[in-house]
Short mmCIF file of C-alpha atoms and ligand atoms in Angstrom, two decimals:
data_model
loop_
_atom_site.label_atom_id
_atom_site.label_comp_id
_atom_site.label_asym_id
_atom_site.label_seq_id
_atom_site.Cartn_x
_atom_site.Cartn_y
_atom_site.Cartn_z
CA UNK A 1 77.91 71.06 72.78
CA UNK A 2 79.12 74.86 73.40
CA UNK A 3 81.41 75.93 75.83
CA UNK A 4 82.24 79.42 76.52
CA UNK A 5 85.88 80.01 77.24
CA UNK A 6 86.93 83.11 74.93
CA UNK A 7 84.27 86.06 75.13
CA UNK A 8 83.66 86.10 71.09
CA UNK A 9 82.51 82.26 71.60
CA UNK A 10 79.51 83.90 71.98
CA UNK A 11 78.33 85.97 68.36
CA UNK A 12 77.43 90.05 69.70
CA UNK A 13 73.83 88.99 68.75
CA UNK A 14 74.35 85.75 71.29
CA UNK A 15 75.77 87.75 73.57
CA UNK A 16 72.62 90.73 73.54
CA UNK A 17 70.52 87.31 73.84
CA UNK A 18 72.00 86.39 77.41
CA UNK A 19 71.93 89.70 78.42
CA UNK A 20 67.97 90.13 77.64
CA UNK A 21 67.58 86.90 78.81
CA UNK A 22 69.09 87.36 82.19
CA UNK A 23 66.66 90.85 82.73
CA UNK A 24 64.02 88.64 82.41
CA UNK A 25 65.47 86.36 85.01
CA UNK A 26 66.11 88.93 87.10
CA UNK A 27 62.47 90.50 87.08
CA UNK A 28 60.81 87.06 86.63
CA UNK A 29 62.79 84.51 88.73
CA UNK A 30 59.78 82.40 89.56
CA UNK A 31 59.68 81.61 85.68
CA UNK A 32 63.18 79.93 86.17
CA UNK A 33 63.13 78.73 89.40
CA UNK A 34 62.85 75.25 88.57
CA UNK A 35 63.91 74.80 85.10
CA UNK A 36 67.93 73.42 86.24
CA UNK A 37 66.10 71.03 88.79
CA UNK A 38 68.18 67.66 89.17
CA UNK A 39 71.10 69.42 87.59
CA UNK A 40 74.32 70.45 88.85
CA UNK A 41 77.54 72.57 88.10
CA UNK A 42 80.46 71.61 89.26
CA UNK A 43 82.60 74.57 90.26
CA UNK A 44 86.42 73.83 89.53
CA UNK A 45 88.67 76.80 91.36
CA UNK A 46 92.16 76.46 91.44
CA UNK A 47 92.25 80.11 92.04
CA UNK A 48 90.56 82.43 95.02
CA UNK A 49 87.11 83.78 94.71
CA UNK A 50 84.47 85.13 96.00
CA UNK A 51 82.39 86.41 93.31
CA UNK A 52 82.80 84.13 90.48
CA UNK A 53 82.12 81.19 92.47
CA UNK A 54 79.90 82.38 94.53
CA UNK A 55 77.82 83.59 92.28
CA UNK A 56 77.58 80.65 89.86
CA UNK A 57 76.87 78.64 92.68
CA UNK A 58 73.99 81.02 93.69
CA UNK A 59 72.74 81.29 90.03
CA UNK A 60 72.60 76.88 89.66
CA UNK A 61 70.86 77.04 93.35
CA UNK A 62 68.29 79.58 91.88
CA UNK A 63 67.46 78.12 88.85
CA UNK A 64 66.93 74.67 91.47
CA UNK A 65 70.15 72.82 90.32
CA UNK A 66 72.96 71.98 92.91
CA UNK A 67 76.53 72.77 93.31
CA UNK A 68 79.59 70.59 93.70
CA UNK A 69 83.44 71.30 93.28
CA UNK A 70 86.28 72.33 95.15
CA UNK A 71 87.63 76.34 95.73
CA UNK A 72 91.55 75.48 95.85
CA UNK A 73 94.07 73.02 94.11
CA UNK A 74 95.02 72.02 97.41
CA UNK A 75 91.59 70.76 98.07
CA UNK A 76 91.48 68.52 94.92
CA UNK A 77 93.83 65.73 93.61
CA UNK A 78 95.44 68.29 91.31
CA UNK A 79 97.99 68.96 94.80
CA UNK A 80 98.67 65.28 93.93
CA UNK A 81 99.63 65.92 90.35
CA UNK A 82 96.77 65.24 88.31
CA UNK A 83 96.13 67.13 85.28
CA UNK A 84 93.01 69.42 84.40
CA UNK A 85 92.26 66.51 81.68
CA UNK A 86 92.15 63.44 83.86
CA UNK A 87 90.13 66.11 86.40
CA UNK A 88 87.77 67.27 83.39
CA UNK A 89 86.66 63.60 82.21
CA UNK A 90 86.29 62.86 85.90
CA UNK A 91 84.19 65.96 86.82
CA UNK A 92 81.94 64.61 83.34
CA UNK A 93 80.79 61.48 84.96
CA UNK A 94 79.35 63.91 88.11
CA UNK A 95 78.36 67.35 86.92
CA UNK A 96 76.32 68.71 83.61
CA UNK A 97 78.26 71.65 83.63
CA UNK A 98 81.66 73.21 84.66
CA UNK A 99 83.18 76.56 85.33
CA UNK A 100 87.01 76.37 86.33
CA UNK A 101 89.26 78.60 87.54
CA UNK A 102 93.14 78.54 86.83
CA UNK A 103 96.51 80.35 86.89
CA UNK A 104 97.19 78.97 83.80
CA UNK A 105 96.15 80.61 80.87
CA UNK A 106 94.57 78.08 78.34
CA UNK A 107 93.80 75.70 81.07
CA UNK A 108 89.92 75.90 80.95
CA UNK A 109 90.57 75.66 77.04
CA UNK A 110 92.00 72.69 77.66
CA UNK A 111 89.13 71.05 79.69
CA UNK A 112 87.13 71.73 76.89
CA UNK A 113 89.09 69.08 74.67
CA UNK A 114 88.59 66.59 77.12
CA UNK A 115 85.01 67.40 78.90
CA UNK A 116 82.03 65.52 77.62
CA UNK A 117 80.29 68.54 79.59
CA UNK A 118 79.80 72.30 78.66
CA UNK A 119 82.85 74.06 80.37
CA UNK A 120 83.29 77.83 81.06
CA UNK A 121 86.32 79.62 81.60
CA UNK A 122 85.90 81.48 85.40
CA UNK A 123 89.28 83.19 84.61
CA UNK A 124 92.55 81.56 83.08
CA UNK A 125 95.80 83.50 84.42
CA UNK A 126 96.29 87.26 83.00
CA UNK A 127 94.32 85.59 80.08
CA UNK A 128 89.94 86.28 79.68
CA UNK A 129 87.72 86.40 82.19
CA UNK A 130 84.45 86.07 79.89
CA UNK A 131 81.82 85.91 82.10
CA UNK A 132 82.90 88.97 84.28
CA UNK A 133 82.18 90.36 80.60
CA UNK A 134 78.80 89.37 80.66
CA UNK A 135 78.53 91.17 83.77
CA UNK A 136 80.30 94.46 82.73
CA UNK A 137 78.61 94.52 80.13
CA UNK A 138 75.04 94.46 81.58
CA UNK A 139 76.07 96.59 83.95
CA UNK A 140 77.20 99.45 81.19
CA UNK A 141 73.69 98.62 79.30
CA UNK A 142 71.59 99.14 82.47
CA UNK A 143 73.83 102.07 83.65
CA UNK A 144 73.84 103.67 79.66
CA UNK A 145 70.88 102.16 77.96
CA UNK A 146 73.36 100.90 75.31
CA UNK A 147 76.23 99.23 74.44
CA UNK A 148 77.42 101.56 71.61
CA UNK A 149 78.48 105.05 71.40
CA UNK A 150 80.54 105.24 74.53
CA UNK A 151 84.09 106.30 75.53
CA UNK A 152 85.27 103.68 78.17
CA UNK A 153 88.85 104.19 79.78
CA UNK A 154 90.32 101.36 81.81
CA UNK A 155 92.34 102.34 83.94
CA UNK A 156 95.51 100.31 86.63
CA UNK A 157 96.73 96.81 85.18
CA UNK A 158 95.98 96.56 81.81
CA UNK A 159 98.53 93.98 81.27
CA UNK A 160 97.88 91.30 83.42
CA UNK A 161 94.05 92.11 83.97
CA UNK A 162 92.32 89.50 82.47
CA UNK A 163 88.87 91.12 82.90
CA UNK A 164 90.01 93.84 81.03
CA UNK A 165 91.62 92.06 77.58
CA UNK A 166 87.90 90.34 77.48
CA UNK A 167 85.89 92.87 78.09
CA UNK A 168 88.48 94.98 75.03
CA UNK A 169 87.65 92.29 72.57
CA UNK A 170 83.70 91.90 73.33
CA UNK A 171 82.96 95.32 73.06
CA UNK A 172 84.82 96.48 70.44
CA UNK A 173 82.15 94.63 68.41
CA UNK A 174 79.60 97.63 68.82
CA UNK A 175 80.11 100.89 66.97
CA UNK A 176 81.11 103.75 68.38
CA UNK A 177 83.24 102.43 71.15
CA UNK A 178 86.43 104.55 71.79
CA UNK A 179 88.96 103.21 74.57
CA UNK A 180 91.07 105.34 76.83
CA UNK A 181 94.33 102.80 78.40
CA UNK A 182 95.01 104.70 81.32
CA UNK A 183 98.21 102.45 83.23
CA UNK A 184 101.77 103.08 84.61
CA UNK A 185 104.37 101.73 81.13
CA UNK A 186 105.04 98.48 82.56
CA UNK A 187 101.49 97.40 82.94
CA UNK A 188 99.87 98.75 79.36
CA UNK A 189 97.44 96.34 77.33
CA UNK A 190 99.46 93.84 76.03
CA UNK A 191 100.85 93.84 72.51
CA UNK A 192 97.89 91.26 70.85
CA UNK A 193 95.07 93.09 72.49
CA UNK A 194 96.28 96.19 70.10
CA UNK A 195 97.50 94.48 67.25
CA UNK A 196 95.08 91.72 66.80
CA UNK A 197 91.53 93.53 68.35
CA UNK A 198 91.85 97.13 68.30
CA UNK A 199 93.88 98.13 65.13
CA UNK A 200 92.20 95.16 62.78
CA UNK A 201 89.24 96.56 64.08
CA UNK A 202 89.92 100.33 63.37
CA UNK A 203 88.39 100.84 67.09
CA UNK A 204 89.97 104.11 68.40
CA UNK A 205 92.14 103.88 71.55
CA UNK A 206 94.76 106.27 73.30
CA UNK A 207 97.35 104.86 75.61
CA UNK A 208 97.75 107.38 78.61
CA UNK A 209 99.65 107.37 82.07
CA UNK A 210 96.97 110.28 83.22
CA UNK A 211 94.18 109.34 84.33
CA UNK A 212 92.93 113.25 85.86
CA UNK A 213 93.55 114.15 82.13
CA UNK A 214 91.42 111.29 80.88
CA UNK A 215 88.34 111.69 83.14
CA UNK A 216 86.33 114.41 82.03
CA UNK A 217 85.70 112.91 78.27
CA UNK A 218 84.08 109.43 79.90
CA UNK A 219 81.21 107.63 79.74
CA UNK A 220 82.37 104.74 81.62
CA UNK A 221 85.52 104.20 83.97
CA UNK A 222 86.66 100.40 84.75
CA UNK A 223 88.77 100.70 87.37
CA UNK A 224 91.34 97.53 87.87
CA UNK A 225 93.36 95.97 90.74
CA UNK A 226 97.56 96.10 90.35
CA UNK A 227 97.15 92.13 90.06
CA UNK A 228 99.88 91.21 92.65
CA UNK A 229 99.60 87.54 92.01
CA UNK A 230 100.85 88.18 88.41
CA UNK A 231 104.01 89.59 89.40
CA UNK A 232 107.27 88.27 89.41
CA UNK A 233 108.77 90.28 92.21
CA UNK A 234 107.20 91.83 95.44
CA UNK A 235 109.84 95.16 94.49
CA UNK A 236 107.77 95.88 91.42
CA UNK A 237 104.11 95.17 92.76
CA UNK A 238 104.78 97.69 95.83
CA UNK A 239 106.29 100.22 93.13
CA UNK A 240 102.79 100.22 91.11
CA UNK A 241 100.14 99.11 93.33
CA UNK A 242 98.84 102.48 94.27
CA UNK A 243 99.79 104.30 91.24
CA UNK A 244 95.76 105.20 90.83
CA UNK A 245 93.37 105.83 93.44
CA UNK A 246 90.19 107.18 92.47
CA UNK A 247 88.95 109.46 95.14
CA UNK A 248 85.78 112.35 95.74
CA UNK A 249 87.95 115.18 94.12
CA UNK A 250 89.29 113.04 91.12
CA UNK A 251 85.19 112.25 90.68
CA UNK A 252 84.72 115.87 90.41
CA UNK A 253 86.32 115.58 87.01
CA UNK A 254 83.99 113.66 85.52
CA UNK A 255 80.85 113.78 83.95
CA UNK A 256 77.21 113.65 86.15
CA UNK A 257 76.67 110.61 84.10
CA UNK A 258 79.51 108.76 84.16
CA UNK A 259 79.53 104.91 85.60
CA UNK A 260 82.48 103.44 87.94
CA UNK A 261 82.69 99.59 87.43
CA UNK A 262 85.96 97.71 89.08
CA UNK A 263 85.47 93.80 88.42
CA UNK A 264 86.50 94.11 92.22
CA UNK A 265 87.52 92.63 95.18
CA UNK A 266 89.12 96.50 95.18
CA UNK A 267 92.53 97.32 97.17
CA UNK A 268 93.20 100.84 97.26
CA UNK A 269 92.33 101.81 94.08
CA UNK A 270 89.04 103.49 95.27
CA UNK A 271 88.63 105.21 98.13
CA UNK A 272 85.99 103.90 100.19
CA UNK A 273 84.08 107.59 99.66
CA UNK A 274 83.30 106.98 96.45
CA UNK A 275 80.59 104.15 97.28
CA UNK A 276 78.08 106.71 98.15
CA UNK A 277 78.92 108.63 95.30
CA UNK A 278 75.51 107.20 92.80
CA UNK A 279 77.99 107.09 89.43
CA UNK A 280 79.65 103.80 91.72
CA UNK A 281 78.23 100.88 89.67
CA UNK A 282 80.94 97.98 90.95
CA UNK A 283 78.20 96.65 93.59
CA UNK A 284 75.38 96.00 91.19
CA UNK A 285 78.04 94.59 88.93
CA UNK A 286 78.12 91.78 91.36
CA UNK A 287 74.80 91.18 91.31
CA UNK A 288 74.68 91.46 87.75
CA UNK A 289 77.32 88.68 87.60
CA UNK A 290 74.30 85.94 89.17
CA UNK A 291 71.96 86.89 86.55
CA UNK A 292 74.11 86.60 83.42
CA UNK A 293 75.81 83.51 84.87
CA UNK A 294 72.21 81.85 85.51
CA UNK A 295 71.34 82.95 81.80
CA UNK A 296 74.89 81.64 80.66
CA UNK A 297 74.04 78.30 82.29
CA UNK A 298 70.74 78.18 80.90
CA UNK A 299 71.96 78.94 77.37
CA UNK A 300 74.74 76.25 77.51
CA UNK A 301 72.22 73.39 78.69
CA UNK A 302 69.77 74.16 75.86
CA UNK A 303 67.05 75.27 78.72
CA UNK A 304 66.45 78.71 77.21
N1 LIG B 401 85.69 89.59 89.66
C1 LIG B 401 86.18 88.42 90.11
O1 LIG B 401 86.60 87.56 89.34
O2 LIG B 401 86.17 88.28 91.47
P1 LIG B 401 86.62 86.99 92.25
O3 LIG B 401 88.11 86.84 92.04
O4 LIG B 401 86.24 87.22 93.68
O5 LIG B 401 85.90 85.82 91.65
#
C-alpha cells in the first residue's frame, strides 16, 4: 500500500503518469465516472479549507465514491485529546482512503504508520503540500507545454509556505529549471530546501528581495500568501503581509507569455485587476487540483 505524503513519494515518471492520467479524466470523465463506486475517502481537516477539501471531495463524488470526515479539530474527538493514531486506525475501519490536514508538520506522516488505508498529506504545517504540486504542476504543463526549461520565481513567504518547499523539490527533478526566491529576509526558503534540494541538485537559484527586478526574465510567477497563521506575533505578520502586491503595471514587466499561479485563497498579494489579465492561471489551478486529486485517488486504490 502507497501513500503519498512527501511529493518525491511519487518517482518524476509517476508523477508525469498522474498528470496524463488526470487529462484524460478531465476530457473523458464518463470513462471514470463509476470506477470509485461503493468507495469512500474520508477527509481528515484539522486545518481550514476550501480547495483541498473541497476538491477531493468533488473528485471521490465524480469518480462515484462518497465522502466522509470532519473540516475542524473541534468537530472531531481530537478537541478531546485523541491522537492522529488512535484517529487513523479508527478512520481505517470506515474509509478506503484518507487525506488529512494538520498544523503539525509530520502529522499525516504519522497516520501513515498507523493507517491500514492509503493516506495523503492535504498539507502538514509550513511543511509539503504535495498534492497542490500535482496541481501546479499541471497547471505550468498546460500553461507551457512542458515541465522543463523554465525560469520559475516564487515570490512572498517562502519560509513558511508549504506549497512552495514541495513544489521546489518536485520540480527540480526536470532539467532546465532555474528558481528565482523573491521574499522579504525573514521569510526566505528555509535552510534544507537549499542545502538538501537545490545545491545537491546543482539546480540554479538566486535569492532576491526585488521582485520588479526579477519579472522580466520569467516563465512562470507563483505568487504566495504572508502565511499569518505561521507567525508567532501579530507585530511581524502586519510588518510583511503586503510587502508584494502584484498589480497591472508590475505585469507590464513581464513577458506576453508568462503564467501567474498563487496556490490561493489570495489576500492582497494580487490586485483583483490582474484576473482579467489572460497570463492569470491561479483559477484553472483550482480546477486542476479535482483532476489530479481524482487521478491521485485512482492511482493509490490500484483503479488506474
Ligand atoms: N491551496 C490550498 O491549500 O487552499 P485551501 O487552504 O483552501 O485548501
Amino acid at each position: 500500500m502507497r501513500h503519498l505524503i512527501d511529493p518525491l513519494d511519487f518517482t518524476k515518471e509517476e508523477t508525469e503518469e498522474l498528470l496524463v492520467l488526470s487529462e484524460d479524466i478531465r476530457r473523458n470523465p464518463e470513462k471514470y465516472q463509476d470506477k470509485c463506486a461503493h468507495k469512500k475517502i474520508a477527509t481528515l481537516f484539522y486545518e481550514p479549507s476550501t480547495r483541498t477539501r473541497l476538491s477531493f471531495e468533488s473528485a471521490m463524488i465524480n469518480l462515484g465514491g462518497s465522502v466522509i470526515g470532519f473540516s475542524s479539530a473541534n468537530s472531531s474527538s481530537a478537541s478531546k485529546g485523541e491522537s492522529v493514531a488512535d484517529t487513523i486506525r479508527v478512520i481505517s475501519a470506515f474509509a478506503d482512503i484518507t487525506a488529512i490536514r494538520h498544523p503539525k508538520e509530520g502529522a499525516p506522516m504519522r497516520a501513515s504508520m498507523f493507517s491500514s488505508i492509503p493516506v495523503i498529506n492535504a498539507g502538514d504545517g509550513g511543511h509539503q503540500h504535495p498534492t497542490q504540486t500535482l496541481a501546479d504542476l499541471a497547471t505550468i504543463r498546460r500553461r507551457k507545454g512542458r515541465l522543463n526549461n523554465l525560469v520559475i520565481g516564487l515570490c512572498g513567504d517562502l519560509k513558511f509556505g508549504r506549497t512552495v518547499h514541495s513544489l521546489i523539490k518536485s520540480i527540480s527533478r526536470w532539467d532546465g529549471i532555474k528558481f528565482v526566491l523573491i521574499s522579504p529576509t525573514e521569510l526566505k526558503v528555509p535552510d534544507y530546501i537549499i542545502n538538501e534540494v537545490l545545491k545537491p541538485n546543482n539546480i540554479e537559484f538566486e535569492e532576491t528581495t526585488d521582485l520588479e527586478d526579477a519579472l522580466g526574465k520569467l516563465d512562470i510567477l507563483y505568487m504566495t500568501r504572508v502565511q499569518k497563521e505561521r507567525f508567532f506575533n501579530e507585530e511581524d505578520y502586519v510588518r510583511l503581509k503586503d510587502s508584494y502586491i502584484l498589480t497591472e503595471k508590475k505585469m507590464e514587466l513581464a513577458k506576453e507569455d508568462m503564467a501567474v499561479l498563487h496556490p490561493l485563497p489570495r489576500v492582497n498579494e494580487i490586485a483583483l485587476a490582474v484576473d482579467k489579465d489572460p497570463r492569470a492561471a491561479y483559477f484553472e489551478q483550482v480546477q486542476n487540483g479535482m483532476y489530479v486529486r481524482e487521478a491521485l485517488i485512482l492511482k493509490l486504490l490500484n483503479l488506474a
